[in-house]
PDB file of C-alpha atoms and ligand atoms in Angstrom:
ATOM      1  CA  MET A   1    -198.700 138.536  46.895  1.00 57.00           C
ATOM      2  CA  PRO A   2    -195.154 138.785  44.636  1.00 68.00           C
ATOM      3  CA  SER A   3    -193.574 142.190  44.957  1.00 88.00           C
ATOM      4  CA  THR A   4    -192.296 144.308  43.711  1.00 92.00           C
ATOM      5  CA  CYS A   5    -188.731 144.642  41.344  1.00 94.00           C
ATOM      6  CA  LEU A   6    -186.230 147.202  43.544  1.00 93.00           C
ATOM      7  CA  ILE A   7    -185.556 149.293  41.514  1.00 93.00           C
ATOM      8  CA  ALA A   8    -186.986 153.006  41.748  1.00 91.00           C
ATOM      9  CA  GLY A   9    -189.667 153.981  39.323  1.00 93.00           C
ATOM     10  CA  CYS A  10    -189.959 150.350  38.279  1.00 94.00           C
ATOM     11  CA  ARG A  11    -194.339 148.784  38.640  1.00 94.00           C
ATOM     12  CA  ARG A  12    -193.406 145.335  37.425  1.00 94.00           C
ATOM     13  CA  ALA A  13    -192.836 141.904  39.858  1.00 93.00           C
ATOM     14  CA  SER A  14    -189.440 141.393  40.692  1.00 92.00           C
ATOM     15  CA  LYS A  15    -189.339 137.061  39.443  1.00 88.00           C
ATOM     16  CA  ARG A  16    -188.553 134.260  42.294  1.00 86.00           C
ATOM     17  CA  HIS A  17    -185.658 134.755  43.696  1.00 87.00           C
ATOM     18  CA  SER A  18    -185.222 137.565  43.040  1.00 89.00           C
ATOM     19  CA  PRO A  19    -185.424 141.866  43.619  1.00 93.00           C
ATOM     20  CA  LEU A  20    -185.906 142.337  40.198  1.00 95.00           C
ATOM     21  CA  CYS A  21    -188.287 142.648  37.168  1.00 95.00           C
ATOM     22  CA  SER A  22    -187.264 139.919  34.145  1.00 93.00           C
ATOM     23  CA  THR A  23    -186.002 143.421  32.578  1.00 93.00           C
ATOM     24  CA  HIS A  24    -184.602 144.697  34.773  1.00 95.00           C
ATOM     25  CA  GLN A  25    -182.534 140.729  35.858  1.00 93.00           C
ATOM     26  CA  GLN A  26    -181.867 140.687  32.163  1.00 92.00           C
ATOM     27  CA  ASN A  27    -180.447 144.115  31.979  1.00 93.00           C
ATOM     28  CA  GLN A  28    -177.696 143.144  34.842  1.00 93.00           C
ATOM     29  CA  ARG A  29    -176.630 140.241  33.018  1.00 93.00           C
ATOM     30  CA  ARG A  30    -176.617 141.099  29.166  1.00 93.00           C
ATOM     31  CA  HIS A  31    -175.160 144.819  29.415  1.00 94.00           C
ATOM     32  CA  GLY A  32    -173.767 144.545  33.912  1.00 94.00           C
ATOM     33  CA  HIS A  33    -176.463 146.829  35.167  1.00 96.00           C
ATOM     34  CA  ALA A  34    -180.477 147.191  36.616  1.00 95.00           C
ATOM     35  CA  LEU A  35    -180.067 150.279  34.677  1.00 95.00           C
ATOM     36  CA  GLN A  36    -177.773 149.793  31.550  1.00 95.00           C
ATOM     37  CA  ARG A  37    -179.307 151.177  28.672  1.00 92.00           C
ATOM     38  CA  PRO A  38    -178.718 149.078  25.564  1.00 91.00           C
ATOM     39  CA  PHE A  39    -175.240 150.108  22.814  1.00 93.00           C
ATOM     40  CA  THR A  40    -177.641 149.689  19.605  1.00 92.00           C
ATOM     41  CA  LYS A  41    -176.867 148.691  16.436  1.00 93.00           C
ATOM     42  CA  GLY A  42    -178.180 152.440  15.663  1.00 95.00           C
ATOM     43  CA  GLU A  43    -175.673 154.245  18.122  1.00 95.00           C
ATOM     44  CA  LEU A  44    -173.064 151.724  17.140  1.00 96.00           C
ATOM     45  CA  THR A  45    -172.673 152.916  14.129  1.00 97.00           C
ATOM     46  CA  ARG A  46    -172.788 156.018  14.480  1.00 97.00           C
ATOM     47  CA  ALA A  47    -169.764 156.433  16.817  1.00 96.00           C
ATOM     48  CA  LYS A  48    -167.502 154.070  14.316  1.00 97.00           C
ATOM     49  CA  THR A  49    -168.064 156.325  11.214  1.00 97.00           C
ATOM     50  CA  LEU A  50    -167.536 159.360  14.103  1.00 96.00           C
ATOM     51  CA  VAL A  51    -164.321 157.246  14.824  1.00 97.00           C
ATOM     52  CA  ARG A  52    -163.049 156.603  10.688  1.00 97.00           C
ATOM     53  CA  GLN A  53    -162.968 160.184  10.779  1.00 96.00           C
ATOM     54  CA  LEU A  54    -160.890 161.473  13.233  1.00 96.00           C
ATOM     55  CA  ILE A  55    -158.619 158.277  12.121  1.00 97.00           C
ATOM     56  CA  ASP A  56    -159.081 158.948   8.546  1.00 97.00           C
ATOM     57  CA  SER A  57    -158.851 163.170   9.125  1.00 94.00           C
ATOM     58  CA  ARG A  58    -154.975 163.025  11.362  1.00 93.00           C
ATOM     59  CA  SER A  59    -151.882 163.521   9.354  1.00 94.00           C
ATOM     60  CA  ASN A  60    -150.367 160.183  10.800  1.00 95.00           C
ATOM     61  CA  ALA A  61    -153.808 158.260   9.681  1.00 96.00           C
ATOM     62  CA  GLU A  62    -152.117 155.572   7.564  1.00 97.00           C
ATOM     63  CA  ALA A  63    -149.017 154.181  10.813  1.00 97.00           C
ATOM     64  CA  VAL A  64    -152.275 154.581  13.166  1.00 97.00           C
ATOM     65  CA  TRP A  65    -154.405 151.864  11.305  1.00 98.00           C
ATOM     66  CA  ALA A  66    -151.173 149.976  10.770  1.00 98.00           C
ATOM     67  CA  LYS A  67    -150.543 150.197  14.441  1.00 97.00           C
ATOM     68  CA  LEU A  68    -154.245 149.265  15.409  1.00 98.00           C
ATOM     69  CA  ILE A  69    -153.820 146.411  13.426  1.00 98.00           C
ATOM     70  CA  ALA A  70    -150.700 144.508  14.811  1.00 98.00           C
ATOM     71  CA  SER A  71    -152.865 145.515  18.014  1.00 98.00           C
ATOM     72  CA  LEU A  72    -155.546 143.375  17.044  1.00 98.00           C
ATOM     73  CA  GLU A  73    -153.227 140.708  15.871  1.00 98.00           C
ATOM     74  CA  GLN A  74    -151.300 140.508  18.542  1.00 98.00           C
ATOM     75  CA  VAL A  75    -154.623 139.905  21.002  1.00 98.00           C
ATOM     76  CA  ARG A  76    -155.323 137.108  18.360  1.00 98.00           C
ATOM     77  CA  THR A  77    -152.364 135.358  19.048  1.00 97.00           C
ATOM     78  CA  GLU A  78    -152.575 135.853  22.003  1.00 97.00           C
ATOM     79  CA  ALA A  79    -155.824 134.562  22.756  1.00 97.00           C
ATOM     80  CA  LEU A  80    -154.668 132.190  20.262  1.00 96.00           C
ATOM     81  CA  ALA A  81    -152.099 130.425  23.443  1.00 95.00           C
ATOM     82  CA  GLU A  82    -153.797 130.473  26.068  1.00 93.00           C
ATOM     83  CA  VAL A  83    -156.440 128.661  24.270  1.00 93.00           C
ATOM     84  CA  ARG A  84    -153.829 125.674  23.666  1.00 92.00           C
ATOM     85  CA  GLN A  85    -152.821 125.639  27.448  1.00 89.00           C
ATOM     86  CA  MET A  86    -155.380 125.848  29.069  1.00 86.00           C
ATOM     87  CA  GLU A  87    -156.999 123.506  27.376  1.00 81.00           C
ATOM     88  CA  THR A  88    -154.481 121.750  28.500  1.00 81.00           C
ATOM     89  CA  SER A  89    -154.487 122.229  32.086  1.00 78.00           C
ATOM     90  CA  VAL A  90    -158.053 122.816  34.428  1.00 69.00           C
ATOM     91  CA  HIS A  91    -159.334 126.881  33.804  1.00 73.00           C
ATOM     92  CA  PHE A  92    -162.660 128.251  34.715  1.00 82.00           C
ATOM     93  CA  ARG A  93    -164.606 127.492  31.971  1.00 87.00           C
ATOM     94  CA  TRP A  94    -165.940 130.912  31.350  1.00 90.00           C
ATOM     95  CA  LYS A  95    -162.071 132.955  30.690  1.00 92.00           C
ATOM     96  CA  LEU A  96    -161.336 130.136  28.859  1.00 93.00           C
ATOM     97  CA  ALA A  97    -165.047 130.372  26.607  1.00 94.00           C
ATOM     98  CA  ALA A  98    -164.004 133.843  26.048  1.00 96.00           C
ATOM     99  CA  GLU A  99    -160.412 133.686  25.107  1.00 95.00           C
ATOM    100  CA  ARG A 100    -161.488 130.661  21.700  1.00 95.00           C
ATOM    101  CA  ASP A 101    -164.492 134.417  21.370  1.00 96.00           C
ATOM    102  CA  ILE A 102    -161.844 136.626  20.544  1.00 97.00           C
ATOM    103  CA  VAL A 103    -160.294 133.329  18.257  1.00 97.00           C
ATOM    104  CA  THR A 104    -163.749 132.847  16.511  1.00 96.00           C
ATOM    105  CA  THR A 105    -164.599 136.167  16.069  1.00 97.00           C
ATOM    106  CA  CYS A 106    -161.239 137.393  14.750  1.00 97.00           C
ATOM    107  CA  GLN A 107    -161.299 134.551  12.206  1.00 96.00           C
ATOM    108  CA  GLU A 108    -165.280 135.193  10.941  1.00 97.00           C
ATOM    109  CA  ALA A 109    -165.659 139.678  11.774  1.00 97.00           C
ATOM    110  CA  GLN A 110    -162.817 142.863   9.044  1.00 97.00           C
ATOM    111  CA  ALA A 111    -160.237 143.691  11.193  1.00 97.00           C
ATOM    112  CA  GLU A 112    -161.224 147.208  10.463  1.00 97.00           C
ATOM    113  CA  ASP A 113    -164.756 146.719  11.980  1.00 97.00           C
ATOM    114  CA  ILE A 114    -163.866 144.425  15.428  1.00 98.00           C
ATOM    115  CA  ILE A 115    -161.223 148.059  15.442  1.00 98.00           C
ATOM    116  CA  LEU A 116    -163.553 150.403  15.008  1.00 98.00           C
ATOM    117  CA  THR A 117    -166.035 149.364  17.617  1.00 98.00           C
ATOM    118  CA  MET A 118    -164.034 148.516  20.524  1.00 98.00           C
ATOM    119  CA  VAL A 119    -162.227 152.125  19.830  1.00 98.00           C
ATOM    120  CA  ALA A 120    -165.951 154.213  19.166  1.00 98.00           C
ATOM    121  CA  LEU A 121    -166.382 152.290  22.740  1.00 97.00           C
ATOM    122  CA  GLY A 122    -163.749 153.694  24.461  1.00 97.00           C
ATOM    123  CA  TYR A 123    -164.174 156.777  22.165  1.00 97.00           C
ATOM    124  CA  MET A 124    -167.715 156.750  23.503  1.00 96.00           C
ATOM    125  CA  SER A 125    -166.882 156.585  27.228  1.00 95.00           C
ATOM    126  CA  SER A 126    -165.128 159.769  27.187  1.00 95.00           C
ATOM    127  CA  LEU A 127    -166.831 161.482  24.850  1.00 94.00           C
ATOM    128  CA  ASP A 128    -170.149 161.257  27.770  1.00 93.00           C
ATOM    129  CA  ASP A 129    -169.028 160.180  31.193  1.00 87.00           C
ATOM    130  CA  ARG A 130    -172.678 159.493  32.100  1.00 94.00           C
ATOM    131  CA  ARG A 131    -173.018 156.451  29.162  1.00 95.00           C
ATOM    132  CA  PHE A 132    -171.954 153.810  31.187  1.00 96.00           C
ATOM    133  CA  GLU A 133    -173.195 152.696  34.376  1.00 96.00           C
ATOM    134  CA  THR A 134    -170.750 151.310  35.932  1.00 96.00           C
ATOM    135  CA  ASP A 135    -167.285 150.043  33.965  1.00 96.00           C
ATOM    136  CA  THR A 136    -169.054 146.195  35.220  1.00 97.00           C
ATOM    137  CA  ALA A 137    -171.543 147.097  32.644  1.00 97.00           C
ATOM    138  CA  TRP A 138    -169.137 149.190  29.770  1.00 97.00           C
ATOM    139  CA  PHE A 139    -166.612 146.167  30.016  1.00 97.00           C
ATOM    140  CA  MET A 140    -169.787 144.201  29.271  1.00 97.00           C
ATOM    141  CA  THR A 141    -170.870 145.795  26.291  1.00 96.00           C
ATOM    142  CA  ALA A 142    -167.750 145.883  25.012  1.00 97.00           C
ATOM    143  CA  GLY A 143    -167.719 141.757  25.600  1.00 97.00           C
ATOM    144  CA  ARG A 144    -172.079 141.799  23.837  1.00 96.00           C
ATOM    145  CA  ARG A 145    -170.857 144.531  20.729  1.00 96.00           C
ATOM    146  CA  PHE A 146    -167.417 142.111  19.949  1.00 97.00           C
ATOM    147  CA  ARG A 147    -169.161 138.655  20.013  1.00 96.00           C
ATOM    148  CA  LEU A 148    -172.221 140.126  18.083  1.00 95.00           C
ATOM    149  CA  LEU A 149    -169.381 140.394  14.533  1.00 96.00           C
ATOM    150  CA  ALA A 150    -169.531 137.647  14.458  1.00 95.00           C
ATOM    151  CA  ARG A 151    -171.999 134.632  13.585  1.00 91.00           C
ATOM    152  CA  SER A 152    -171.198 132.238  14.996  1.00 91.00           C
ATOM    153  CA  ASN A 153    -172.048 133.529  18.365  1.00 92.00           C
ATOM    154  CA  TYR A 154    -176.039 134.448  16.704  1.00 93.00           C
ATOM    155  CA  THR A 155    -178.450 131.214  17.093  1.00 90.00           C
ATOM    156  CA  ALA A 156    -180.927 130.416  14.232  1.00 89.00           C
ATOM    157  CA  THR A 157    -184.864 129.922  15.287  1.00 86.00           C
ATOM    158  CA  THR A 158    -187.463 129.706  12.943  1.00 88.00           C
ATOM    159  CA  ASN A 159    -190.963 131.351  13.325  1.00 86.00           C
ATOM    160  CA  PRO A 160    -193.667 128.467  14.266  1.00 87.00           C
ATOM    161  CA  THR A 161    -196.472 130.160  12.498  1.00 89.00           C
ATOM    162  CA  THR A 162    -194.199 132.756   9.491  1.00 89.00           C
ATOM    163  CA  GLY A 163    -191.687 128.996   9.063  1.00 89.00           C
ATOM    164  CA  LYS A 164    -189.318 132.367   8.811  1.00 90.00           C
ATOM    165  CA  ARG A 165    -185.333 132.207   9.822  1.00 89.00           C
ATOM    166  CA  HIS A 166    -184.174 134.713  12.969  1.00 88.00           C
ATOM    167  CA  TRP A 167    -181.186 135.105  13.671  1.00 89.00           C
ATOM    168  CA  THR A 168    -180.645 135.759  17.842  1.00 88.00           C
ATOM    169  CA  PRO A 169    -177.098 136.736  19.341  1.00 89.00           C
ATOM    170  CA  THR A 170    -176.619 133.830  21.567  1.00 89.00           C
ATOM    171  CA  ASP A 171    -176.581 134.654  25.908  1.00 89.00           C
ATOM    172  CA  VAL A 172    -173.300 133.577  27.712  1.00 93.00           C
ATOM    173  CA  ALA A 173    -172.875 133.703  31.395  1.00 94.00           C
ATOM    174  CA  PRO A 174    -172.117 138.024  32.304  1.00 95.00           C
ATOM    175  CA  LYS A 175    -168.436 136.594  33.338  1.00 95.00           C
ATOM    176  CA  ARG A 176    -167.164 135.661  29.932  1.00 96.00           C
ATOM    177  CA  LEU A 177    -168.440 138.799  28.424  1.00 96.00           C
ATOM    178  CA  GLN A 178    -166.331 141.027  31.087  1.00 97.00           C
ATOM    179  CA  HIS A 179    -163.613 138.979  30.625  1.00 96.00           C
ATOM    180  CA  LEU A 180    -164.062 139.958  27.195  1.00 97.00           C
ATOM    181  CA  GLY A 181    -164.092 143.434  27.161  1.00 97.00           C
ATOM    182  CA  VAL A 182    -161.465 143.521  29.817  1.00 97.00           C
ATOM    183  CA  ARG A 183    -159.224 141.857  26.695  1.00 97.00           C
ATOM    184  CA  LEU A 184    -160.194 144.423  24.230  1.00 98.00           C
ATOM    185  CA  MET A 185    -160.961 147.241  25.549  1.00 98.00           C
ATOM    186  CA  SER A 186    -157.419 147.150  27.625  1.00 98.00           C
ATOM    187  CA  VAL A 187    -155.685 147.486  23.770  1.00 98.00           C
ATOM    188  CA  PHE A 188    -157.920 149.232  22.161  1.00 98.00           C
ATOM    189  CA  ALA A 189    -159.161 152.228  24.781  1.00 97.00           C
ATOM    190  CA  PRO A 190    -156.554 153.968  24.815  1.00 97.00           C
ATOM    191  CA  PRO A 191    -156.349 155.037  21.268  1.00 97.00           C
ATOM    192  CA  GLY A 192    -161.060 155.844  21.721  1.00 97.00           C
ATOM    193  CA  PHE A 193    -159.622 157.872  23.997  1.00 96.00           C
ATOM    194  CA  ALA A 194    -156.382 159.870  22.617  1.00 96.00           C
ATOM    195  CA  LEU A 195    -159.366 160.463  19.032  1.00 96.00           C
ATOM    196  CA  ARG A 196    -161.166 162.037  21.910  1.00 95.00           C
ATOM    197  CA  SER A 197    -158.897 164.663  23.742  1.00 94.00           C
ATOM    198  CA  ALA A 198    -157.488 165.291  20.078  1.00 93.00           C
ATOM    199  CA  GLU A 199    -160.456 166.292  19.050  1.00 91.00           C
ATOM    200  CA  VAL A 200    -161.072 168.604  22.336  1.00 92.00           C
ATOM    201  CA  ILE A 201    -157.872 170.332  22.084  1.00 92.00           C
ATOM    202  CA  THR A 202    -158.034 170.748  18.208  1.00 90.00           C
ATOM    203  CA  ALA A 203    -160.936 172.628  19.852  1.00 90.00           C
ATOM    204  CA  GLN A 204    -160.120 174.667  22.716  1.00 91.00           C
ATOM    205  CA  LYS A 205    -157.260 176.276  19.709  1.00 92.00           C
ATOM    206  CA  ARG A 206    -159.702 176.753  17.304  1.00 91.00           C
ATOM    207  CA  GLY A 207    -162.064 178.810  19.750  1.00 91.00           C
ATOM    208  CA  GLU A 208    -158.205 180.808  20.943  1.00 92.00           C
ATOM    209  CA  ALA A 209    -157.980 181.780  17.790  1.00 91.00           C
ATOM    210  CA  ARG A 210    -161.608 183.102  17.175  1.00 90.00           C
ATOM    211  CA  THR A 211    -160.710 185.071  20.437  1.00 90.00           C
ATOM    212  CA  ALA A 212    -157.328 186.214  19.091  1.00 89.00           C
ATOM    213  CA  ALA A 213    -158.798 187.277  14.891  1.00 88.00           C
ATOM    214  CA  ALA A 214    -162.208 188.676  17.053  1.00 88.00           C
ATOM    215  CA  LYS A 215    -159.069 190.774  19.255  1.00 86.00           C
ATOM    216  CA  LEU A 216    -157.711 192.225  16.434  1.00 84.00           C
ATOM    217  CA  ILE A 217    -160.389 193.137  14.733  1.00 81.00           C
ATOM    218  CA  THR A 218    -161.946 195.291  18.020  1.00 79.00           C
ATOM    219  CA  GLY A 219    -158.084 196.893  18.049  1.00 70.00           C
ATOM    220  CA  ASP A 220    -157.356 195.430  21.242  1.00 61.00           C
ATOM    221  CA  LYS A 221    -153.845 193.305  22.280  1.00 55.00           C
ATOM    222  CA  PRO A 222    -154.975 190.315  21.743  1.00 48.00           C
TER     223      PRO A 222
HETATM  224 ZN1   ZN B   1    -188.093 146.457  36.831  1.00 83.23          ZN
END
């Protein structure tokens, strides 16, 4: 008799040589944790819109954008140097592949789109610390969403019945996604955290101003 998946509440049969069912195993491999909810395109689009508004509403918006674009260019230049160096020496394949991912994606995707996506993932983890099951899941989500910005990272498949072509993301090794995520989040998560902190401080100041105003109206000393 096949055993059931290790995840509490999951009644599906576990796969051979695995304590998990195919769904939870796929989550583990793609998103870094069996219970990690994928970060959908819709969720990302909303987060990116919000992050763009938060940056653009700042008085130093232009300087912030210039700094973010320079940071991305630095990440790309470093990756290019790493690729050149690793090609001539023996290294972990997934590491080389991840550095190549940076070069390719920077070539194919718009800089602004990459920046907004990565800063949004930093912002979201700061907004809701339960959104990502573990740091690994967060890094892998960042790596995966980064790769999804470039056309080369999709594989074309043809539906045999309809003859229609579909583009599906190419699955890559978890270590490669994690390495990619760590590289990008080390640069773009801090601006995301900063945007969230600024938002919290603004809300606090507004709250204090409202309390002070209410006290003035009621005649209390503020
Ligand atoms: Zn399961």
